[in-house]
Short mmCIF file of C-alpha atoms and ligand atoms in Angstrom, two decimals:
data_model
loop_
_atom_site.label_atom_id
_atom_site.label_comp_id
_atom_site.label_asym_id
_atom_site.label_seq_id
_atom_site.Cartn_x
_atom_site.Cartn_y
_atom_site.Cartn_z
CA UNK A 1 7.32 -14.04 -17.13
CA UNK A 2 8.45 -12.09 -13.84
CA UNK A 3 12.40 -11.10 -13.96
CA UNK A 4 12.19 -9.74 -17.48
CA UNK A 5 14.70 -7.11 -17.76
CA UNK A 6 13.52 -3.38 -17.10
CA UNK A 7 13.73 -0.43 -18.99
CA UNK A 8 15.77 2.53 -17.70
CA UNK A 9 15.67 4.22 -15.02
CA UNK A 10 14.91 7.96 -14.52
CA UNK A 11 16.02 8.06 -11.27
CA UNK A 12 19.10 6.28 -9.50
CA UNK A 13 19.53 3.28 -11.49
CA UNK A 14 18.57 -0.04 -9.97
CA UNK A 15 21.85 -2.06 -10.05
CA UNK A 16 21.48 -5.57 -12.04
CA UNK A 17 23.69 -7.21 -10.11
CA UNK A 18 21.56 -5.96 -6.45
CA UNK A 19 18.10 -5.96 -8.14
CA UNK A 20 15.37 -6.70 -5.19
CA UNK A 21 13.33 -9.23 -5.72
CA UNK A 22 10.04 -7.41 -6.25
CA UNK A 23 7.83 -10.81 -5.40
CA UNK A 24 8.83 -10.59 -1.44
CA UNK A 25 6.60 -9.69 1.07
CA UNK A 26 6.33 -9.19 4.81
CA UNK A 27 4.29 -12.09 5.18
CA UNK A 28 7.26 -14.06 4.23
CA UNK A 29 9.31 -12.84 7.54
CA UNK A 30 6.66 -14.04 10.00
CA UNK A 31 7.19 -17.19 11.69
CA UNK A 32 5.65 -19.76 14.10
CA UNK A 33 6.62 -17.71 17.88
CA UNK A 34 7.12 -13.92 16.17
CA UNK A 35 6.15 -10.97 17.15
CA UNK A 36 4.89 -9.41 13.80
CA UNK A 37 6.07 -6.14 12.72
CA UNK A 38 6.49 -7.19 9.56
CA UNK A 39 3.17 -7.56 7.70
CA UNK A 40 1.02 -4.00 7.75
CA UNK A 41 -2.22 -5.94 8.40
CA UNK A 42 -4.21 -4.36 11.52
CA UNK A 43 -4.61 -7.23 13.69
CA UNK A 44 -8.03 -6.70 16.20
CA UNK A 45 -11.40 -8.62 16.62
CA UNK A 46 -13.77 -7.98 13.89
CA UNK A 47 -16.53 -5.51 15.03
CA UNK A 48 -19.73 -6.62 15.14
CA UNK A 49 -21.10 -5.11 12.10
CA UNK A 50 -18.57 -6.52 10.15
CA UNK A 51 -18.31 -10.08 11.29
CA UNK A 52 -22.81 -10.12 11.01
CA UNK A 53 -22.74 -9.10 7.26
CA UNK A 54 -20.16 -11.66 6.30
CA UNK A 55 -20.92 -14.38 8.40
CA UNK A 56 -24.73 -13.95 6.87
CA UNK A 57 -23.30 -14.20 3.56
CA UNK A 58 -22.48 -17.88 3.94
CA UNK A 59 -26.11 -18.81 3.93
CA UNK A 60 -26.06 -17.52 0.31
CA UNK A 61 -22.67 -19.40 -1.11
CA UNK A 62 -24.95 -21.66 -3.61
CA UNK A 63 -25.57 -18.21 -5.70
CA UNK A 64 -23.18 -16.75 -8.03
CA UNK A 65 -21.92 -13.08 -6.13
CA UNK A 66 -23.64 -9.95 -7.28
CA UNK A 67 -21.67 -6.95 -7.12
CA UNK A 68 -24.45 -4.07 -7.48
CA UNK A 69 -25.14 -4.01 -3.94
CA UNK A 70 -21.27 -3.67 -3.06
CA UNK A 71 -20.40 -1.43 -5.75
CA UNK A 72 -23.66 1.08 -5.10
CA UNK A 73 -22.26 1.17 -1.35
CA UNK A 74 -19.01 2.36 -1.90
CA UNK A 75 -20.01 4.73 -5.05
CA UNK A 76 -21.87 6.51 -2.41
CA UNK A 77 -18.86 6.69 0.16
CA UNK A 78 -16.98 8.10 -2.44
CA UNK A 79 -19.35 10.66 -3.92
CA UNK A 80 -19.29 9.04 -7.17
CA UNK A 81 -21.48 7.10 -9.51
CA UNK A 82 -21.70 3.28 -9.60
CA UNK A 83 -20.06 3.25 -12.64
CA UNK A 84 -16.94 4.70 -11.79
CA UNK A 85 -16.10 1.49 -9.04
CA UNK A 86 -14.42 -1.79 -9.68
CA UNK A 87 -14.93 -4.00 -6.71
CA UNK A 88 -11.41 -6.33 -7.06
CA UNK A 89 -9.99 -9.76 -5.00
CA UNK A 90 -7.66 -7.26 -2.86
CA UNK A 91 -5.72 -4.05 -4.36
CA UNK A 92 -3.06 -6.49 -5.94
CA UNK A 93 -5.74 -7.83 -8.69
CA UNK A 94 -6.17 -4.30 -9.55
CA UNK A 95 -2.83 -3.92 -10.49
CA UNK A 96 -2.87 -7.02 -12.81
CA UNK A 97 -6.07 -6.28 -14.29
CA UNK A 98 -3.88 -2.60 -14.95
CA UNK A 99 -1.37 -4.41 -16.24
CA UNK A 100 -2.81 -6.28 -18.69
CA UNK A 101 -6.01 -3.73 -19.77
CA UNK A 102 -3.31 -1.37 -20.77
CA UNK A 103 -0.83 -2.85 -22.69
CA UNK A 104 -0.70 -0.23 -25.57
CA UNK A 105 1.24 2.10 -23.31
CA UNK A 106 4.56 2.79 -23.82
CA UNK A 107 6.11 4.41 -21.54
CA UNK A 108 4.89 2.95 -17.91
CA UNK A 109 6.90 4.64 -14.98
CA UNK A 110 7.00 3.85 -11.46
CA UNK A 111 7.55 6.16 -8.50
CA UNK A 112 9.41 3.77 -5.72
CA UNK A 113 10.68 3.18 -3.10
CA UNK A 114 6.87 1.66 -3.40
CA UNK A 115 4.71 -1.71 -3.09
CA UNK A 116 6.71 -3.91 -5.31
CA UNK A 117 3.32 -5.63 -6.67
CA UNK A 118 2.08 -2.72 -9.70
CA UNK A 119 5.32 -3.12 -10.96
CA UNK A 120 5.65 -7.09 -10.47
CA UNK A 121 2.30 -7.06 -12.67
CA UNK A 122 3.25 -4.80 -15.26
CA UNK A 123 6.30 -6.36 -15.81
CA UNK A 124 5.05 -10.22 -15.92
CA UNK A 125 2.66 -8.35 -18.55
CA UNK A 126 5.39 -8.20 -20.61
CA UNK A 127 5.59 -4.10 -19.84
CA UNK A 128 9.32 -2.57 -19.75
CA UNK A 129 9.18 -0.66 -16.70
CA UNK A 130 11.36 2.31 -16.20
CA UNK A 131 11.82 3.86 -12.20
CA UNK A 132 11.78 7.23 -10.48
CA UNK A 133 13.33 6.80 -7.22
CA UNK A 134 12.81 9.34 -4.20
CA UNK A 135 15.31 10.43 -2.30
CA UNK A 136 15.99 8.92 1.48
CA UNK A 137 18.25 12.81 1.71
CA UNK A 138 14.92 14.76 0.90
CA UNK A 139 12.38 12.84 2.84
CA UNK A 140 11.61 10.68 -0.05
CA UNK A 141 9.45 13.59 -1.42
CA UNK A 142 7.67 13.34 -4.63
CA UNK A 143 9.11 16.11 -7.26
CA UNK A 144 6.41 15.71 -9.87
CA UNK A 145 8.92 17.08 -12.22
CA UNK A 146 11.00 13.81 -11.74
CA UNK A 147 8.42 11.87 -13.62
CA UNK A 148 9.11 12.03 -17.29
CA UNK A 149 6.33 14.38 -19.17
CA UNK A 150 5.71 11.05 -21.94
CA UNK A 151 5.08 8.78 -19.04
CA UNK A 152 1.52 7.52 -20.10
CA UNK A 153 1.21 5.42 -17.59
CA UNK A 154 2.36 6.61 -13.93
CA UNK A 155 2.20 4.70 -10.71
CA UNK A 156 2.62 6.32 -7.00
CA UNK A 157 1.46 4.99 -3.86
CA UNK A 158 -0.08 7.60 -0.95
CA UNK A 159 0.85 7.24 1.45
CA UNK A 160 3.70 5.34 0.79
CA UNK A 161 4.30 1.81 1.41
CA UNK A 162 7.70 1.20 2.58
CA UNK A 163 8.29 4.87 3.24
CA UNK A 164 5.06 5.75 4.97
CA UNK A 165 5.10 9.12 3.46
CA UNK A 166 2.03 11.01 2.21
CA UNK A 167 2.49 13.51 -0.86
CA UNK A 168 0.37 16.55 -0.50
CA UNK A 169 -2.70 15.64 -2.99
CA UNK A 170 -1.85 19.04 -5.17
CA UNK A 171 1.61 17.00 -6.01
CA UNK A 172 -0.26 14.15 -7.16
CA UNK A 173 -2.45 16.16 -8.95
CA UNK A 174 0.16 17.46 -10.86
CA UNK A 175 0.95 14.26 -12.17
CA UNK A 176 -2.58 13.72 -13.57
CA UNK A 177 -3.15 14.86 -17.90
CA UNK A 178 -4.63 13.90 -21.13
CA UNK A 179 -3.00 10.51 -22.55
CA UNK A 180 -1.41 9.52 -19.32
CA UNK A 181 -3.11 7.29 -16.89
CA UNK A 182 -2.02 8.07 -13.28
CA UNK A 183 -2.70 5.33 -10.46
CA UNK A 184 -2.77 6.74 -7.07
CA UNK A 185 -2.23 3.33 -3.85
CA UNK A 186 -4.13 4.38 -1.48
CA UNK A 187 -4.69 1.08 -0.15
CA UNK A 188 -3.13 2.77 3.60
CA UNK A 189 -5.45 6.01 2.69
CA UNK A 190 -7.59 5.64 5.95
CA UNK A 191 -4.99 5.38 8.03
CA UNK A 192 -3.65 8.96 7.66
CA UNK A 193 -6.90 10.44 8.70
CA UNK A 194 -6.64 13.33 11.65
CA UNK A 195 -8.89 14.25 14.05
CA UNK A 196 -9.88 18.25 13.18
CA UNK A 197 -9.55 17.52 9.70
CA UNK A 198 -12.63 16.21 7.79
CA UNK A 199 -11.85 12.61 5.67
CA UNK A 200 -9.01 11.85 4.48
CA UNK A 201 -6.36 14.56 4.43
CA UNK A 202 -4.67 14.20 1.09
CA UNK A 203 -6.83 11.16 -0.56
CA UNK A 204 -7.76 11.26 -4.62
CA UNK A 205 -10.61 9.15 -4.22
CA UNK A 206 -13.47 11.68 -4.18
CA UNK A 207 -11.58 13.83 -7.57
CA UNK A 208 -13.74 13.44 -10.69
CA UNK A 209 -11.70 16.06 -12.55
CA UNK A 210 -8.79 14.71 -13.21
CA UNK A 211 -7.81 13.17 -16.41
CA UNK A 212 -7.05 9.57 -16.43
CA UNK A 213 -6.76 9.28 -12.47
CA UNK A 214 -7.20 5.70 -11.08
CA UNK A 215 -7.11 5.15 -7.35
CA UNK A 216 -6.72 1.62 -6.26
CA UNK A 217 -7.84 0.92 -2.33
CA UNK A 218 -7.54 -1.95 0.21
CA UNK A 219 -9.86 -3.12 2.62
CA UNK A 220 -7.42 -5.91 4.05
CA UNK A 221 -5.29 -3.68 6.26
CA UNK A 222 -7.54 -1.50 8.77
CA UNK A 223 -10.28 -4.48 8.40
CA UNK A 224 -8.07 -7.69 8.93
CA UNK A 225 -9.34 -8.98 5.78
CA UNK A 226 -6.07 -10.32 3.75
CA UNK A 227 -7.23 -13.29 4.04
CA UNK A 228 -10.43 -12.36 2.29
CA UNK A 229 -9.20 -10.79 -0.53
CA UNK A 230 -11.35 -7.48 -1.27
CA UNK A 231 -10.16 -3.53 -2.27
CA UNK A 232 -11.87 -1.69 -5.19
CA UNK A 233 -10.87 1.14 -8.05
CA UNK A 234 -11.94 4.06 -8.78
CA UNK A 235 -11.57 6.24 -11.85
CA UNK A 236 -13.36 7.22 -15.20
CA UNK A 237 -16.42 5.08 -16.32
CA UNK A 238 -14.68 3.92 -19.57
CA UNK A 239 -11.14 3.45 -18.03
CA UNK A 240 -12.71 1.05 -15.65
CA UNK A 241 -14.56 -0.96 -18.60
CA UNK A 242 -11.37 -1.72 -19.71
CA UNK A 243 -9.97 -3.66 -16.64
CA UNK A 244 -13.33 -5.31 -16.23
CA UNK A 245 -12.83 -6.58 -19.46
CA UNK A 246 -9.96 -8.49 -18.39
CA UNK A 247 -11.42 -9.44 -14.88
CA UNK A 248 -12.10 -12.96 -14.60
CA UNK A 249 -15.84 -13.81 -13.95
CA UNK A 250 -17.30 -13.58 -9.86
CA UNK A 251 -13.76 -12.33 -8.98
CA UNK A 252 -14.87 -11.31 -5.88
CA UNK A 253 -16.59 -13.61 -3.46
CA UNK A 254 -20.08 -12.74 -1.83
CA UNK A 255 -18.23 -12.63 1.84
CA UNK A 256 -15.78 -10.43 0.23
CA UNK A 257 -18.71 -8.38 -1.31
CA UNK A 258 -20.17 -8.25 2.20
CA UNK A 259 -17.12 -7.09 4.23
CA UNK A 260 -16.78 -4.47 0.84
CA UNK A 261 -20.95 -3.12 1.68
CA UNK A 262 -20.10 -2.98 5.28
CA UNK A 263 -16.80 -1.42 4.97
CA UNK A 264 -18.61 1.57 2.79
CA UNK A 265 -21.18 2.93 5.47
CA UNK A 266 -21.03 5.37 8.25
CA UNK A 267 -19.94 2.86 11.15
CA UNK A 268 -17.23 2.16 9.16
CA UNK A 269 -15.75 5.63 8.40
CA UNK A 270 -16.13 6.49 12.18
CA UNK A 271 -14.50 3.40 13.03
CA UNK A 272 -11.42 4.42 10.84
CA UNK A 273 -11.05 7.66 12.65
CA UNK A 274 -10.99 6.25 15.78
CA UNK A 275 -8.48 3.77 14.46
CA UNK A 276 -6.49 6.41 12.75
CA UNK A 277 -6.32 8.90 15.64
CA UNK A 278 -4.94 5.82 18.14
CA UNK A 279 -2.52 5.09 16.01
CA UNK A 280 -0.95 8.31 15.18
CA UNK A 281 -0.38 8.33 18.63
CA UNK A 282 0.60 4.82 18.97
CA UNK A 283 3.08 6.62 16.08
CA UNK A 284 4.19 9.32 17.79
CA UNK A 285 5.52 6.43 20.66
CA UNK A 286 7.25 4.61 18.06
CA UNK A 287 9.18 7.32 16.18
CA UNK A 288 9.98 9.10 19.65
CA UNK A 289 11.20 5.52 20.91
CA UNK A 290 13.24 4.49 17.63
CA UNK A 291 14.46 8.70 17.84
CA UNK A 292 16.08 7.51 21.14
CA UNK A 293 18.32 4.98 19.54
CA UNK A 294 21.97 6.05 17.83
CA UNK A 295 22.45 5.01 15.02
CA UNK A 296 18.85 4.68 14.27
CA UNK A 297 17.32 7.14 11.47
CA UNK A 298 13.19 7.28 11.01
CA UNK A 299 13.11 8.01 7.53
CA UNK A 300 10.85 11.21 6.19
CA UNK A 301 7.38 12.08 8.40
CA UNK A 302 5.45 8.75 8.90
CA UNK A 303 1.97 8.80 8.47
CA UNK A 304 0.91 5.12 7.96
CA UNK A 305 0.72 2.39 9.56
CA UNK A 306 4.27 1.69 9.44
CA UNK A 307 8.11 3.40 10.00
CA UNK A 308 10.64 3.09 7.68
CA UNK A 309 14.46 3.39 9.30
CA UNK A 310 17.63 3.46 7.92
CA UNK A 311 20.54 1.55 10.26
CA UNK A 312 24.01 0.38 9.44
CA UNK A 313 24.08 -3.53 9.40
CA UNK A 314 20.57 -3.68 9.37
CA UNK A 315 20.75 -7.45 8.04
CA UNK A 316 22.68 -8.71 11.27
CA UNK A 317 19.83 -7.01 13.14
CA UNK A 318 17.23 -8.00 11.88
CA UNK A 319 18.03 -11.92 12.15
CA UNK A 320 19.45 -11.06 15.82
CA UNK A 321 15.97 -9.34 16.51
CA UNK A 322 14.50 -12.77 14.78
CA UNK A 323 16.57 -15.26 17.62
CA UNK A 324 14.77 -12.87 20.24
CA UNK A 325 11.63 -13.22 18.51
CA UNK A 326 10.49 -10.38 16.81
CA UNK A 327 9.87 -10.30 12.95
CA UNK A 328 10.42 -6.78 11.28
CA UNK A 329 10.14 -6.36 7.11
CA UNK A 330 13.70 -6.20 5.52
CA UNK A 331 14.13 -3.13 2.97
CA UNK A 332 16.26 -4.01 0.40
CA UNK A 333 13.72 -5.81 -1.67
CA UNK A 334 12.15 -2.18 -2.40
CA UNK A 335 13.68 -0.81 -5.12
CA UNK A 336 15.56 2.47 -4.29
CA UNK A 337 16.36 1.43 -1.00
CA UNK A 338 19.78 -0.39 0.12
CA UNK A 339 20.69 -3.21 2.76
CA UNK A 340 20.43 -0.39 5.68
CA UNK A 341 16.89 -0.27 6.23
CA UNK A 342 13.86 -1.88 7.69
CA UNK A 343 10.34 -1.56 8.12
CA UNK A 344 8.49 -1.51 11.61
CA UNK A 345 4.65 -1.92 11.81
CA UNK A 346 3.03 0.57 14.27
CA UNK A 347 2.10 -1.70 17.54
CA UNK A 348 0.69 -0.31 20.84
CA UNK A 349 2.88 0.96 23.03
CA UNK A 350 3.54 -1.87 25.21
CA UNK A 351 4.68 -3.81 22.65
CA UNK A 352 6.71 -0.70 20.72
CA UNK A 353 8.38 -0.56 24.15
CA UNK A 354 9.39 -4.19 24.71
CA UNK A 355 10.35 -4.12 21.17
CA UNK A 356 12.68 -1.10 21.27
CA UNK A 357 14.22 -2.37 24.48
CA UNK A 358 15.37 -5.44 22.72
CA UNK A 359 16.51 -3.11 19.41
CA UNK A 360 18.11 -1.18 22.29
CA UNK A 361 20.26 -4.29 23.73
CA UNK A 362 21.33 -5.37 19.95
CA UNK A 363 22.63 -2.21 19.02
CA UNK A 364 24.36 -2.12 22.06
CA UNK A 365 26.35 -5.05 21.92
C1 PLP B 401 0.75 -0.24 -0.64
C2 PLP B 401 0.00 -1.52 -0.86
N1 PLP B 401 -0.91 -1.58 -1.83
C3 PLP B 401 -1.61 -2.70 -2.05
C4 PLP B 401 -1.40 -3.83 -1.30
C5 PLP B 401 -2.20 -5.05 -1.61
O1 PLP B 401 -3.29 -5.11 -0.77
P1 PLP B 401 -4.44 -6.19 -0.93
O2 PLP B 401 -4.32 -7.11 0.24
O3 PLP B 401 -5.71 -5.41 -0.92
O4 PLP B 401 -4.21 -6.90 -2.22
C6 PLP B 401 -0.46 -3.82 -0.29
C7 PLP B 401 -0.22 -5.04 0.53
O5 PLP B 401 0.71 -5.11 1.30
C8 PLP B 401 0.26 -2.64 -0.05
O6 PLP B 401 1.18 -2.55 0.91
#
């Protein structure tokens, strides 16, 4: 079903003859000797009271999972009621349980350069997707007069994977009305948090009052869980009965239900701070590093886990950087962006450095 054709775009129109294919991912670019910079996964030992709650789960594999326990835990770090959670096998089931709960809209639209998966899903739903693309000249800033007013079905991730932009939350909120479900990615949400500023500076996840609002998270990036497969949804009690009615039974494992419980309390949040405020700095090195480089642009204010850059030729570098053995995420499989960029994970600064030296020598030569 994936490949069907796509409705039109509101924005630059995708080109059929260049159209990315939406199905690639940075795990795809890793290989046996990289360094990764091309998958957005955190990569660190599991803490303690992560590793207990999971590895205690295996005693009780025999049982069929239970989800209360889970979903009651992360209600609470939310501020909402159980109700209004949808404990999913990673962030990308949420989008297909989206795409196939709602297919009586009719008008689905959705804001890239983004994720490619929400619109992967809606399209192998049999959904005729139309496209807003952001502008690289403005920062890739969301307009939320760009989005059609019919759209009844909206899709925007904050912050942004490729771009790692984060729209101010009143933006987003803008988007949000009567007869129009709007889904918020915030699967990189922790990630932006700031020290000074309490939770998460422009998250959704808390808002009760807006209409339709659906905000998909990920706890396989911070947490090094992609291999377990666990994020959640929140939104409306009744919006949410929907997708569970297309949710396969025990979607989520009891491990994954574990890591979800742990992942909800108060060692957890801390932890995220602390994660959050080393790696804006970590950041900062980065963009000041990649800054240095002519030719080299860092797209917009990153505030993720990742750097988006636009370079001339940034195919040839990218393989050249492979034969010295470092991986980095190609661009031009997100929509809205061309064959001159490339994404960089956020490493520590010993690693950004060795990394932009060899960036440094390719461009060079
Ligand atoms: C923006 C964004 N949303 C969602 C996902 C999917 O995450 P999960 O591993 O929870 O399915 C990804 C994975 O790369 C992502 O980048």
């Amino acid at each position: 079903m994936r490949g069907q054709p796509i409705g039109a775009p509101t924005g630059v129109g995708p080109d059929p003859a260049h159209e990315p294919d939406l199905a690639h991912h940075g795990d795809a670019e890793v290989g046996e000797g990289l360094v990764d910079l091309a998958v957005n996964v955190r990569n660190a030992p599991m803490p303690a009271w992560l590793a207990e709650p999971i590895t205690a789960s295996l005693a009780d594999l025999a049982r069929y999972p239970d989800p209360a326990p889970a979903r009651a835990a992360v209600a609470a770090r939310h501020g909402r009621p159980p109700a209004e959670v949808l404990l999913t096998a990673g962030a990308a089931e949420g989008f297909v349980l989206l795409a196939q709960a709602l297919r009586g809209v009719r008008r689905p639209v959705v804001v890239h350069p983004q994720f490619t998966e929400p619109e992967a899903a809606l399209r192998a739903a049999g959904h005729q997707v139309e496209r807003v693309l952001l502008d690289p000249a403005d920062g890739f800033r969301l307009d939320p007069a760009r989005v059609p007013a019919d759209a009844d079905l909206v899709m925007i991730g904050n912050p942004t994977n490729p771009t790692s932009v984060l729209h101010p939350a009143a933006d987003l909120a803008a988007l949000a009305r009567p007869g129009r479900v709007l889904v918020v990615d915030e699967a990189f949400a922790d990630t932006t948090a700031a020290p000074g500023v309490p939770g998460e500076p422009e998250s959704l996840a808390a808002r009760r009052d807006l209409p339709g609002l659906l905000v998909v998270r990920s706890l396989t990036k911070t947490w090094g869980l992609a291999g377990l497969r666990i994020g959640y949804l929140l939104g409306a009690a009744p919006l949410l009965d929907r997708l569970a009615a297309v949710q396969p039974l025990w979607a989520v494992s009891t491990p994954a239900l574990a890591a979800a419980a742990a992942c909800a309390g108060p060692a957890a949040v801390q932890a995220e701070r602390a994660i959050a405020a080393r790696l804006a700095a970590d950041r900062d090195h980065l963009v000041a590093r990649l800054s240095a480089l002519p030719g080299v642009r860092v797209a917009g204010r990153p505030a993720s886990a990742f750097v988006l850059v636009q370079l001339s030729g940034a195919a040839a570098v990218r393989a050249a950087l492979r034969e010295r053995g470092w991986a980095v995420r190609r661009g031009d499989t997100f929509p809205g962006l061309g064959p001159d960029w490339l994404r960089i994970a956020v490493r520590d600064p010993a690693t950004t450095d060795a990394f932009t030296e060899v960036l440094a020598q390719i461009l060079e030569a």
